Short mmCIF file of C-alpha atoms in Angstrom, two decimals:
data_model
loop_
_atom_site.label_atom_id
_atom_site.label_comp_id
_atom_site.label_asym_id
_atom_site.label_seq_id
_atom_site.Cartn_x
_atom_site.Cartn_y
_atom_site.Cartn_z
CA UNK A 1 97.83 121.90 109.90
CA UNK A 2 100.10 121.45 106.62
CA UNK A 3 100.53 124.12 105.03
CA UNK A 4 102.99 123.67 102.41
CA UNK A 5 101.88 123.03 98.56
CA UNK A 6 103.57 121.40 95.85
CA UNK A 7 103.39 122.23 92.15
CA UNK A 8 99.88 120.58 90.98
CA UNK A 9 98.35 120.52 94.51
CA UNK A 10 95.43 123.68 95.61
CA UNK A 11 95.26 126.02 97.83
CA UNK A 12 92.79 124.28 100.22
CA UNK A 13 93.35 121.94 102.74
CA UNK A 14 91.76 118.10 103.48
CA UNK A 15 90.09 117.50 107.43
CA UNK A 16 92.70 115.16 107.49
CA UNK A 17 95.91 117.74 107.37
CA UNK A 18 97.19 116.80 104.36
CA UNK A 19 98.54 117.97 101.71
CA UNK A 20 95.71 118.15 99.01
CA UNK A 21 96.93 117.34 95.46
CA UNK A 22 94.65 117.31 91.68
CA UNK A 23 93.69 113.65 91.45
CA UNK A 24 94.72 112.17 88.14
CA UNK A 25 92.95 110.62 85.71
CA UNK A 26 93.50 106.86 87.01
CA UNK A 27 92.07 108.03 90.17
CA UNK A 28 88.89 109.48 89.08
CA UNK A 29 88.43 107.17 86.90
CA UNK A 30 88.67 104.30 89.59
CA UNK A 31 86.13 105.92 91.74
CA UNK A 32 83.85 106.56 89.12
CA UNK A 33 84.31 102.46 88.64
CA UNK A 34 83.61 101.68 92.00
CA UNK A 35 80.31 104.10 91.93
CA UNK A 36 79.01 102.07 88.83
CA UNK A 37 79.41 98.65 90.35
CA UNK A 38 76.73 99.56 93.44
CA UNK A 39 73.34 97.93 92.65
CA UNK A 40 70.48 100.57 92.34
CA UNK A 41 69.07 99.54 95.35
CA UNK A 42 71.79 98.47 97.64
CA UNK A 43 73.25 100.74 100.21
CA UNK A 44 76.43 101.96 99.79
CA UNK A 45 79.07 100.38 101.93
CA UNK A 46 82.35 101.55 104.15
CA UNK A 47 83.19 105.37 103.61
CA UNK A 48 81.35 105.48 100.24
CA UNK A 49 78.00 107.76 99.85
CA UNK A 50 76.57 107.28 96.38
CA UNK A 51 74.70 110.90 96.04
CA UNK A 52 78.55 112.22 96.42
CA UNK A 53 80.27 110.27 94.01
CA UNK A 54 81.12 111.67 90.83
CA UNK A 55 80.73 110.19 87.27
CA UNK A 56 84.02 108.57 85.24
CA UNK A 57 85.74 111.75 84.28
CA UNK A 58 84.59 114.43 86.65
CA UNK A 59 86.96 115.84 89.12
CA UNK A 60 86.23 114.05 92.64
CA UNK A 61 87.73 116.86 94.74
CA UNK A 62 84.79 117.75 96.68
CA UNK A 63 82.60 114.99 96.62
CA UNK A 64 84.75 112.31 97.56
CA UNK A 65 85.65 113.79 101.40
CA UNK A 66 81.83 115.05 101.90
CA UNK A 67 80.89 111.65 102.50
CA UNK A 68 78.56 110.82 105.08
CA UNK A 69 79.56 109.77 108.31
CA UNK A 70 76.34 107.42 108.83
CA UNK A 71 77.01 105.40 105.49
CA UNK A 72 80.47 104.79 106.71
CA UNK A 73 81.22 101.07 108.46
CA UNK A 74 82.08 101.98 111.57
CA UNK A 75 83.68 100.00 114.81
CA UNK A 76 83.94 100.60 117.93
CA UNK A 77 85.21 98.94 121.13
CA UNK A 78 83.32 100.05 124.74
CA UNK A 79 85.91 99.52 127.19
CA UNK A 80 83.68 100.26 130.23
CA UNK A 81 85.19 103.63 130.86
CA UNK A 82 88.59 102.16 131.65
CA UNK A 83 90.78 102.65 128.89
CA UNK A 84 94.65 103.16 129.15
CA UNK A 85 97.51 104.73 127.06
CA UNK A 86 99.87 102.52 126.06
CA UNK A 87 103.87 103.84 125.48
CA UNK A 88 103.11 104.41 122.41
CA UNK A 89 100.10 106.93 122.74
CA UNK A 90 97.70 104.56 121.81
CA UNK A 91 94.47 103.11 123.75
CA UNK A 92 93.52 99.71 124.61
CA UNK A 93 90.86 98.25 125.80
CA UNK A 94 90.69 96.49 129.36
CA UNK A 95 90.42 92.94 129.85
CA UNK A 96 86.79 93.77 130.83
CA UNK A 97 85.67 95.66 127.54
CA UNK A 98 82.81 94.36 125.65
CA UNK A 99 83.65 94.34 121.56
CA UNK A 100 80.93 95.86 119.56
CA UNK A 101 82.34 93.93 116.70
CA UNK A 102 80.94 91.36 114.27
CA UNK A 103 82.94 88.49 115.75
CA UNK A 104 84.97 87.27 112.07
CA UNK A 105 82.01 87.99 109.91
CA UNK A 106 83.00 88.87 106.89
CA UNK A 107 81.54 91.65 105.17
CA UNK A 108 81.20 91.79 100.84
CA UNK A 109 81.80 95.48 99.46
CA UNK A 110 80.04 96.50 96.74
CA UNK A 111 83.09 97.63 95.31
CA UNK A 112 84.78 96.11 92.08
CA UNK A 113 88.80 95.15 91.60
CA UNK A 114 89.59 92.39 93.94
CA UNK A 115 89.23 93.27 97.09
CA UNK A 116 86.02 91.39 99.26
CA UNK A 117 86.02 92.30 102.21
CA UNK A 118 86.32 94.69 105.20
CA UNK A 119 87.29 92.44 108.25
CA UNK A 120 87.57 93.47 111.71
CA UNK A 121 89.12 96.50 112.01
CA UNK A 122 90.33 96.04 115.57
CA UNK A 123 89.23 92.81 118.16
CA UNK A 124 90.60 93.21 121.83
CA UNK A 125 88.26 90.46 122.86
CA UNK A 126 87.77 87.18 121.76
CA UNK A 127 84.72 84.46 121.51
CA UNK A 128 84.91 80.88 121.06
CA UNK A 129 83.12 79.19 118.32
CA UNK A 130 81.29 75.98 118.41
CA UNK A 131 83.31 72.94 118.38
CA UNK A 132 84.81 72.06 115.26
CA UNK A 133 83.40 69.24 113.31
CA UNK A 134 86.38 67.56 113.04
CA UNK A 135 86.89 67.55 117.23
CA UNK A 136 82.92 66.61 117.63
CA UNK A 137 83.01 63.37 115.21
CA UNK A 138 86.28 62.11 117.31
CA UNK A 139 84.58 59.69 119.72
CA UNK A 140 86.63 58.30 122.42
CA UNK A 141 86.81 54.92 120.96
CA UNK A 142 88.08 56.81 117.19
CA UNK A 143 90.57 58.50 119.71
CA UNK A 144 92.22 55.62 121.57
CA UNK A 145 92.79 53.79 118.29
CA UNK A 146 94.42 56.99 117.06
CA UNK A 147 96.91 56.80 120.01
CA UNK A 148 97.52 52.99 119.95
CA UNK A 149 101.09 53.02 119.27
CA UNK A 150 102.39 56.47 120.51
CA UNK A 151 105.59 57.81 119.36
CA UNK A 152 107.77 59.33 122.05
CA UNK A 153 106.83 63.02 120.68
CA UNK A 154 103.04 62.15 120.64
CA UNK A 155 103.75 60.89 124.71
CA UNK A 156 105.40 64.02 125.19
CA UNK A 157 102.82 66.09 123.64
CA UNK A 158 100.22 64.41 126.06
CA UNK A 159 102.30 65.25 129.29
CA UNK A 160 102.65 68.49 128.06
CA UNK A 161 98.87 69.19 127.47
CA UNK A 162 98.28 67.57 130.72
CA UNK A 163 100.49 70.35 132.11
CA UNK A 164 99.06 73.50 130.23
CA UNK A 165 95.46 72.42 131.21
CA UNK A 166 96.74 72.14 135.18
CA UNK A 167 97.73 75.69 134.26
CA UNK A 168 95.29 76.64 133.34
CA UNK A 169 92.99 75.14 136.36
CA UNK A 170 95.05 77.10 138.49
CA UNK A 171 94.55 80.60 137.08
CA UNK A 172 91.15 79.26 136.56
CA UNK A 173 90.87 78.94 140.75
CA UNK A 174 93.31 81.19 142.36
CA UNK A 175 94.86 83.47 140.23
CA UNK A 176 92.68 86.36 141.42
CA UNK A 177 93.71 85.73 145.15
CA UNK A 178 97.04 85.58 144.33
CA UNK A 179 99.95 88.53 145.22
CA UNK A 180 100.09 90.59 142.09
CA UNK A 181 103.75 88.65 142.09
CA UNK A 182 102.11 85.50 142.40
CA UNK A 183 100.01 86.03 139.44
CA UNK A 184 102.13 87.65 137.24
CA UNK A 185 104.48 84.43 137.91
CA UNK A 186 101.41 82.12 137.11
CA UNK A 187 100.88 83.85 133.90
CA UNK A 188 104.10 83.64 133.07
CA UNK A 189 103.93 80.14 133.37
CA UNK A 190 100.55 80.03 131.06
CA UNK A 191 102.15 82.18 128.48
CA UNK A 192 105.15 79.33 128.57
CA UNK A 193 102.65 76.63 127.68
CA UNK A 194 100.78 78.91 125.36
CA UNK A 195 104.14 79.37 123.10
CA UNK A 196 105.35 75.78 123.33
CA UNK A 197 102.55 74.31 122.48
CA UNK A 198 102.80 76.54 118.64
CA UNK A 199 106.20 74.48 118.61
CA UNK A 200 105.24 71.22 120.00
CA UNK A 201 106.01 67.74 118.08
CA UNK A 202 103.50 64.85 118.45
CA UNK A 203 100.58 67.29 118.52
CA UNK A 204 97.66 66.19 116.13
CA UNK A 205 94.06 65.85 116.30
CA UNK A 206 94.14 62.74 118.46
CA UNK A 207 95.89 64.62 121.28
CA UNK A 208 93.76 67.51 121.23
CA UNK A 209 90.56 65.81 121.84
CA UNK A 210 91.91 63.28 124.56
CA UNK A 211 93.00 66.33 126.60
CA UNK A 212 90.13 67.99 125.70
CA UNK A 213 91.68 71.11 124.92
CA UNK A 214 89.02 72.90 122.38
CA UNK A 215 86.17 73.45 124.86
CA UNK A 216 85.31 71.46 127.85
CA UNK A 217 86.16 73.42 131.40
CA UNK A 218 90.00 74.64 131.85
CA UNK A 219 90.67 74.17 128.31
CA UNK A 220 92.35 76.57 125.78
CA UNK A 221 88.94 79.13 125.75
CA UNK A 222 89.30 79.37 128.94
CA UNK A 223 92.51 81.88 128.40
CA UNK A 224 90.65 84.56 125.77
CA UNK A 225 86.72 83.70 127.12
CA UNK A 226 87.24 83.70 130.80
CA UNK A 227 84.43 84.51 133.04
CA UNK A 228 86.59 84.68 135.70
CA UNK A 229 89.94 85.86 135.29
CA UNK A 230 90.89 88.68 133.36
CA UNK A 231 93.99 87.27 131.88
CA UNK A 232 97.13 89.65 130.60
CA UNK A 233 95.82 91.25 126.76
CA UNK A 234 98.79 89.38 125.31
CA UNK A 235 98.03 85.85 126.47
CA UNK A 236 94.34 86.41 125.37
CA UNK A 237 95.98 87.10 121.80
CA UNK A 238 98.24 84.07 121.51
CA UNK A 239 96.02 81.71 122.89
CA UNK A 240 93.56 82.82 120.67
CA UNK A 241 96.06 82.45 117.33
CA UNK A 242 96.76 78.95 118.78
CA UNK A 243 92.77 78.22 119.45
CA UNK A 244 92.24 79.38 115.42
CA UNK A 245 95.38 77.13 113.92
CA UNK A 246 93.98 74.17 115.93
CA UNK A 247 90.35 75.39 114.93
CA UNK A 248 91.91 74.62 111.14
CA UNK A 249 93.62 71.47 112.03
CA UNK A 250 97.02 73.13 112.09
CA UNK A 251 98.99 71.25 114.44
CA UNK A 252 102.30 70.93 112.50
CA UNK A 253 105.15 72.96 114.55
CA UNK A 254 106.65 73.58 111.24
CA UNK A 255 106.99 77.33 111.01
CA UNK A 256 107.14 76.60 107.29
CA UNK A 257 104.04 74.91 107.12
CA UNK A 258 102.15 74.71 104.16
CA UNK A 259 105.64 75.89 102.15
CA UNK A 260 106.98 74.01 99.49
CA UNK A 261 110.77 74.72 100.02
CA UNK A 262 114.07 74.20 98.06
CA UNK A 263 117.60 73.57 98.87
CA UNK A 264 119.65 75.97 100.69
CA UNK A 265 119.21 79.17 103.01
CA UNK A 266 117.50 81.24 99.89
CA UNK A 267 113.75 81.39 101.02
CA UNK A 268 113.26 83.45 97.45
CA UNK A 269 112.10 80.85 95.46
CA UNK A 270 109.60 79.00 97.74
CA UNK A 271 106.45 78.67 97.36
CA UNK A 272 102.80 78.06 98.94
CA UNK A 273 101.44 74.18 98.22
CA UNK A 274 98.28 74.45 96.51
CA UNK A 275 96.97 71.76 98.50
CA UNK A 276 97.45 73.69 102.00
CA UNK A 277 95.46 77.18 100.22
CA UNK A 278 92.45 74.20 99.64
CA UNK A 279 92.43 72.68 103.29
CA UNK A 280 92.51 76.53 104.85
CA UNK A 281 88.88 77.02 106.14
CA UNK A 282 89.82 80.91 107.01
CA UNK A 283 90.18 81.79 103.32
CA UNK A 284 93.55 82.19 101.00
CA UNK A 285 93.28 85.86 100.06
CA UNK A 286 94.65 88.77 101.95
CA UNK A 287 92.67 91.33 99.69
CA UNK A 288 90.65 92.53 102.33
CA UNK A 289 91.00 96.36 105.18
CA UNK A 290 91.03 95.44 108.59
CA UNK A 291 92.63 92.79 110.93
CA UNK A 292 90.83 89.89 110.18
CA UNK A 293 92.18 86.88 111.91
CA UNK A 294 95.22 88.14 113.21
CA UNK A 295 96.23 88.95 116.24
CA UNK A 296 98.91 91.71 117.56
CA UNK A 297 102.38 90.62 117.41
CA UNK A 298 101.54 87.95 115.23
CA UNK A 299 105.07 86.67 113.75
CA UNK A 300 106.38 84.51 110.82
CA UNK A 301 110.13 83.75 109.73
CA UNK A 302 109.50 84.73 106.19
CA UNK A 303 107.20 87.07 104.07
CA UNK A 304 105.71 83.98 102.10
CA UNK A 305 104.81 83.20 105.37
CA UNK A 306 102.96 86.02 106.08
CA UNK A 307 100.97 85.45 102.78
CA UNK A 308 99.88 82.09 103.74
CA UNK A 309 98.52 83.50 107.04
CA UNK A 310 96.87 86.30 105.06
CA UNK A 311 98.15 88.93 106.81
CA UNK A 312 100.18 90.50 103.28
CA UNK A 313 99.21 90.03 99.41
CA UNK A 314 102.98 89.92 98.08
CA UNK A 315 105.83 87.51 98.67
CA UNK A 316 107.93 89.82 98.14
CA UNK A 317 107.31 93.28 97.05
CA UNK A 318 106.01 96.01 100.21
CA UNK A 319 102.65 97.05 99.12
CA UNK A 320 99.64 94.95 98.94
CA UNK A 321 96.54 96.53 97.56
CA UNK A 322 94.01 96.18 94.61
CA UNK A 323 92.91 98.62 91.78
CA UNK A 324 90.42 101.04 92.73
CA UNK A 325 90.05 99.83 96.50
CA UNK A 326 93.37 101.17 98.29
CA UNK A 327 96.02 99.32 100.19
CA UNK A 328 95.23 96.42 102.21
CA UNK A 329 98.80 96.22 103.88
CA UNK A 330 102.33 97.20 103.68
CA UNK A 331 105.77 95.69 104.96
CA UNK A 332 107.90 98.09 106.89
CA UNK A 333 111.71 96.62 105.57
CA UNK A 334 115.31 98.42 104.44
CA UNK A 335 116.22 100.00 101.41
CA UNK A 336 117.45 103.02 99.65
CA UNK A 337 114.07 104.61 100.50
CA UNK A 338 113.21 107.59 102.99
CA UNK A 339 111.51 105.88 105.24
CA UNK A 340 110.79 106.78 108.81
CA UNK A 341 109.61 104.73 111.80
CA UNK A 342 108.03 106.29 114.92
CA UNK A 343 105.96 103.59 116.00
CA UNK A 344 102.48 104.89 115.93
CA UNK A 345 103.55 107.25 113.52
CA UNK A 346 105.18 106.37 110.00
CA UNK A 347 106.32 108.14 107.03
CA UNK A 348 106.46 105.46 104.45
CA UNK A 349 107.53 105.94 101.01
CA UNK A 350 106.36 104.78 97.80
CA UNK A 351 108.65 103.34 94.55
CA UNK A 352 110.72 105.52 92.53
CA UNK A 353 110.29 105.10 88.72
CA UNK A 354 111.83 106.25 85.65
CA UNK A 355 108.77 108.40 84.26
CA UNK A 356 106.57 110.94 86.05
CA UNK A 357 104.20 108.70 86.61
CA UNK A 358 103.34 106.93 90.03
CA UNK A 359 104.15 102.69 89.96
CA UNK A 360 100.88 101.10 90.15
CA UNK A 361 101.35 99.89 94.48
CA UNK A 362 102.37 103.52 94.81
CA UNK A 363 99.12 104.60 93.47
CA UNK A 364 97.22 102.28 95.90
CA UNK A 365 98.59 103.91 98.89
CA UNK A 366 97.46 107.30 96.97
CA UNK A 367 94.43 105.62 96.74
CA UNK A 368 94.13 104.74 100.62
CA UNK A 369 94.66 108.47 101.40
CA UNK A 370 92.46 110.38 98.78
CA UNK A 371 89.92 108.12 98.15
CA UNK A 372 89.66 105.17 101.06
CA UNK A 373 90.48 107.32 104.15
CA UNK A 374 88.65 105.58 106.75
CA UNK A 375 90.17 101.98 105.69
CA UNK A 376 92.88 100.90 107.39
CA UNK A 377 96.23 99.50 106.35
CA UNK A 378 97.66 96.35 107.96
CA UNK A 379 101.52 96.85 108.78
CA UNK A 380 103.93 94.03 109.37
CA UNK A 381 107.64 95.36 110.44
CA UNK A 382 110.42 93.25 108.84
CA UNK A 383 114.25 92.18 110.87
CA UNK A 384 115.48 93.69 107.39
CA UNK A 385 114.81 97.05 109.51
CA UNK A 386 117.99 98.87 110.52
CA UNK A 387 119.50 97.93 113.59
CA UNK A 388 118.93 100.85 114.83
CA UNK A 389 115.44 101.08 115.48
CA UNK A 390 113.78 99.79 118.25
CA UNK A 391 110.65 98.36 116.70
CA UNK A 392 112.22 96.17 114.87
CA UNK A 393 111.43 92.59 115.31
CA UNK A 394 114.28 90.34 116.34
CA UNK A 395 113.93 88.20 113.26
CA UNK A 396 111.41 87.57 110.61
CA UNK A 397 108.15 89.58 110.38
CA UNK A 398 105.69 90.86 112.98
CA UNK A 399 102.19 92.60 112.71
CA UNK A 400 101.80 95.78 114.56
CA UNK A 401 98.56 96.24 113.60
CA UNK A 402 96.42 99.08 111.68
CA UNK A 403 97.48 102.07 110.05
CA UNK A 404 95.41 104.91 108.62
CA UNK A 405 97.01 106.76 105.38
CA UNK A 406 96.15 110.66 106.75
CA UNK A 407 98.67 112.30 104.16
CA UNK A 408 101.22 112.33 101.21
CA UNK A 409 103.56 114.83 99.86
CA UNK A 410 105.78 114.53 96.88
CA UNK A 411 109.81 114.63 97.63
CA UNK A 412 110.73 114.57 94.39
CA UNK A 413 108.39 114.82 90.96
CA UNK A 414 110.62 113.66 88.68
CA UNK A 415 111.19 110.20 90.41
CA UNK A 416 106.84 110.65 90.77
CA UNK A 417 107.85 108.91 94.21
CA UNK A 418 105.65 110.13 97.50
CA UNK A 419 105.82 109.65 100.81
CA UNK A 420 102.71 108.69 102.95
CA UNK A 421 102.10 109.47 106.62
CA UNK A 422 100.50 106.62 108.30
CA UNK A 423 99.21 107.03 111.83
CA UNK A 424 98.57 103.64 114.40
CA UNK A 425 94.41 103.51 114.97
CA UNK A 426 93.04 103.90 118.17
CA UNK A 427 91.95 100.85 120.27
CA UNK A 428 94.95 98.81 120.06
CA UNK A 429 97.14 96.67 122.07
CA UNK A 430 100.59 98.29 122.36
CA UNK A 431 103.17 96.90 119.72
CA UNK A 432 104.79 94.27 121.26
CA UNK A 433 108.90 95.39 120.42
CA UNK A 434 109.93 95.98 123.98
CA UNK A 435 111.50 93.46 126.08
CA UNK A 436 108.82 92.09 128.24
CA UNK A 437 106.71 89.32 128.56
CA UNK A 438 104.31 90.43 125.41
CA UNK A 439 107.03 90.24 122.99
CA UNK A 440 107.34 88.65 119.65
CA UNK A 441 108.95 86.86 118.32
CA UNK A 442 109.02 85.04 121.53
CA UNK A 443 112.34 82.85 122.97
CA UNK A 444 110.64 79.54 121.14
CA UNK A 445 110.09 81.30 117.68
CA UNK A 446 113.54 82.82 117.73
CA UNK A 447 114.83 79.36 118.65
CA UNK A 448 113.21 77.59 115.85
CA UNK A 449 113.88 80.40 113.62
CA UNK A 450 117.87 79.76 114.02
CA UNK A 451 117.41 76.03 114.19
CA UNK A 452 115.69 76.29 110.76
CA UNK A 453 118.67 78.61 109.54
CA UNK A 454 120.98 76.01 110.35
CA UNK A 455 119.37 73.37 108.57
CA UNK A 456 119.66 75.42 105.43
CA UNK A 457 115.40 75.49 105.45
#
């Protein structure tokens, strides 16, 4: 229990163990927004309760934590009884758990600013979708006249989907009855295919129907859908990324797909091509709590990256979050700022200004913790990290999954800088950081990472 106070904070204390501070005026005013944009007769939606919510100008100290649990969105994930901690003091579900979530429904909130959505807050299992419409209207005549005149990459990418579906046959058939050395061997194997197939030239459409990959038996569902096997957590996560990018027609190895980039080894001034955001069927913004269609460990070489993907709102700065709805994600990077990384536990800090008065991404994370409680906070780690600490990802940017803001105090009042304690949610996959088989970035993205490097891209 905290029990130290700050000038401008009371005496009493949150659930939550925090440090409880006077809300200002911005704040109540943006709850008191989000109240008035519920329709009379809608429910309201996430951690809101509309009977507690106080008008535009009335202090929102009570009210605001004496929501009701039953109005709150809620998941859970029913591991059978057989959950497990993970290093990190976590819990993850088995390969056998059954999701009680909404698949990648979407869900509006009633809420104004421009956040839309609250999208799954954790997925340890995986469904496939129906065929995509692209994959059903390739017949097999559309198909051999596609692969007429092969290059020597689209050859190779044939031989090497030939491969990863033999794989696959074989975990399919005798992984189970295999030594536990055996297996983990085969797996290893899988996860080999798995990663060089996000870096394979030659792949397109054409080759992904003639090998069948999107549905028929020992195809790519297989790996995260398996009625069989129960395949390592980490494979089901990659070869579920690589099931969604083909899902979207994203074949291109480029790492810097859908980038429009400029001379030299200065990724600052790049850019996303308008025409990729139109062809995305997953969506463009990442103004939305929750995971959504990422996956843990998921990795990029740059930030603007990670915006395409949707996994962060800025190119650049570390706080992505909307007026009057919280933080939606933050990047964990160096700098001249008190930050401190304990894996499932961080204390991250806000921007100093000038003037006593919070910036405005400082004030969503004070959002996320006084008002938005129960939404969580996506959290990518950057290689920008010191060297020092040992979640740091190799190179580029990794996500570690979801954070919940549980408290802020206030270092210093003059800089009106704060520094938020985020702790890892329950339910997850371990971050992948240590050196086993479930890291990222994995031997293929670091590899393309420093071949890109070199070619000044």
């Amino acid at each position: 229990m905290v029990r130290e106070t700050f000038p401008g904070s009371t005496s009493s204390l949150h659930d939550r163990n925090q440090v409880v501070f006077n809300h200002p005026q911005w704040m109540i005013d943006a709850y008191a927004d989000a109240r008035s944009s519920f329709p009379a007769s809608s429910p309201p939606g996430n951690d809101q309760n509309i009977s507690s919510v106080p008008a535009r100008g009335e202090n929102p100290m009570e009210t605001i934590h004496g929501v009701s649990g039953e109005d709150s969105v809620r998941y859970a994930v029913s591991a059978n009884n057989s959950s497990s901690a993970t290093p990190h003091g976590s819990i993850f579900a088995s390969s056998s758990a059954t999701s009680m979530l909404r698949g990648n429904a979407v869900e509006e909130l009633p809420a104004s600013g421009d956040a839309g959505a609250v999208e799954d807050e954790v997925q340890s299992t995986y469904t496939s979708k129906p065929l995509p419409a692209w994959y059903d209207e390739l017949t097999n005549d559309r198909v051999d006249r596609g692969l007429r005149r092969p290059t020597t990459e689209t050859l190779q990418a044939l031989r090497s989907m030939d491969a990863f579906r033999d794989c696959i046959r074989r975990c399919e058939t005798s992984a189970m009855e295999k030594t536990a050395a055996e297996r983990a061997a085969l797996f290893n194997e899988l996860r080999d295919h798995v990663h060089k197939a996000e870096m394979l030239k030659g792949m397109d459409k054409f080759v992904v129907r003639k090998k069948k990959m999107m549905g028929e038996e020992n195809a790519l569902p297989c790996i995260f859908d398996s009625k069989n096997v129960a395949y390592p957590w980490d494979l089901q996560a990659d070869a579920w990324q690589l099931y969604l990018r083909w899902y979207d027609q994203g074949f291109a190895p480029n790492l810097l797909r859908g980038i429009i980039t400029n001379d030299g080894k200065n990724r600052t001034s790049d850019k996303i091509d308008p025409s990729w955001r139109s062809n995305v069927s997953l969506g463009t913004s990442a103004n939305y709590h929750g995971q959504g269609n990422l996956v843990p460990g998921q990795w990029w070489p740059t930030q603007l990256c990670a915006v395409r993907d949707r996994a962060h709102g800025a190119s650049q700065g570390g706080i992505s979050g909307a007026k009057g709805q919280g933080a939606f994600s933050i990047v964990m990077s160096a700098g001249a700022y008190a930050d401190q990384d304990n894996g499932d536990e961080i204390w991250y800090s806000g921007t100093d200004t000038k003037t006593n008065q919070p910036t405005e991404n400082t004030q969503r994370l004070m959002e996320s913790c006084e008002l938005f409680p129960d939404r969580p906070v996506r959290v990518l780690r950057s290689m920008q990290l010191p060297s020092d600490n040992p979640y740091r990802p190799s190179v580029g940017l990794r996500y570690d999954g979801l954070y919940k803001v549980v408290s802020m105090r206030q270092p210093d009042a003059a800089k009106a800088n704060y520094l938020f304690q985020l702790m890892r949610c329950e339910n997850q996959h371990p971050i992948r950081y240590q050196d086993n088989a479930a890291r990222r970035p994995t031997k293929y993205e670091e590899a393309e990472y420093r071949r890109l490097k070199l070619n000044g891209r």
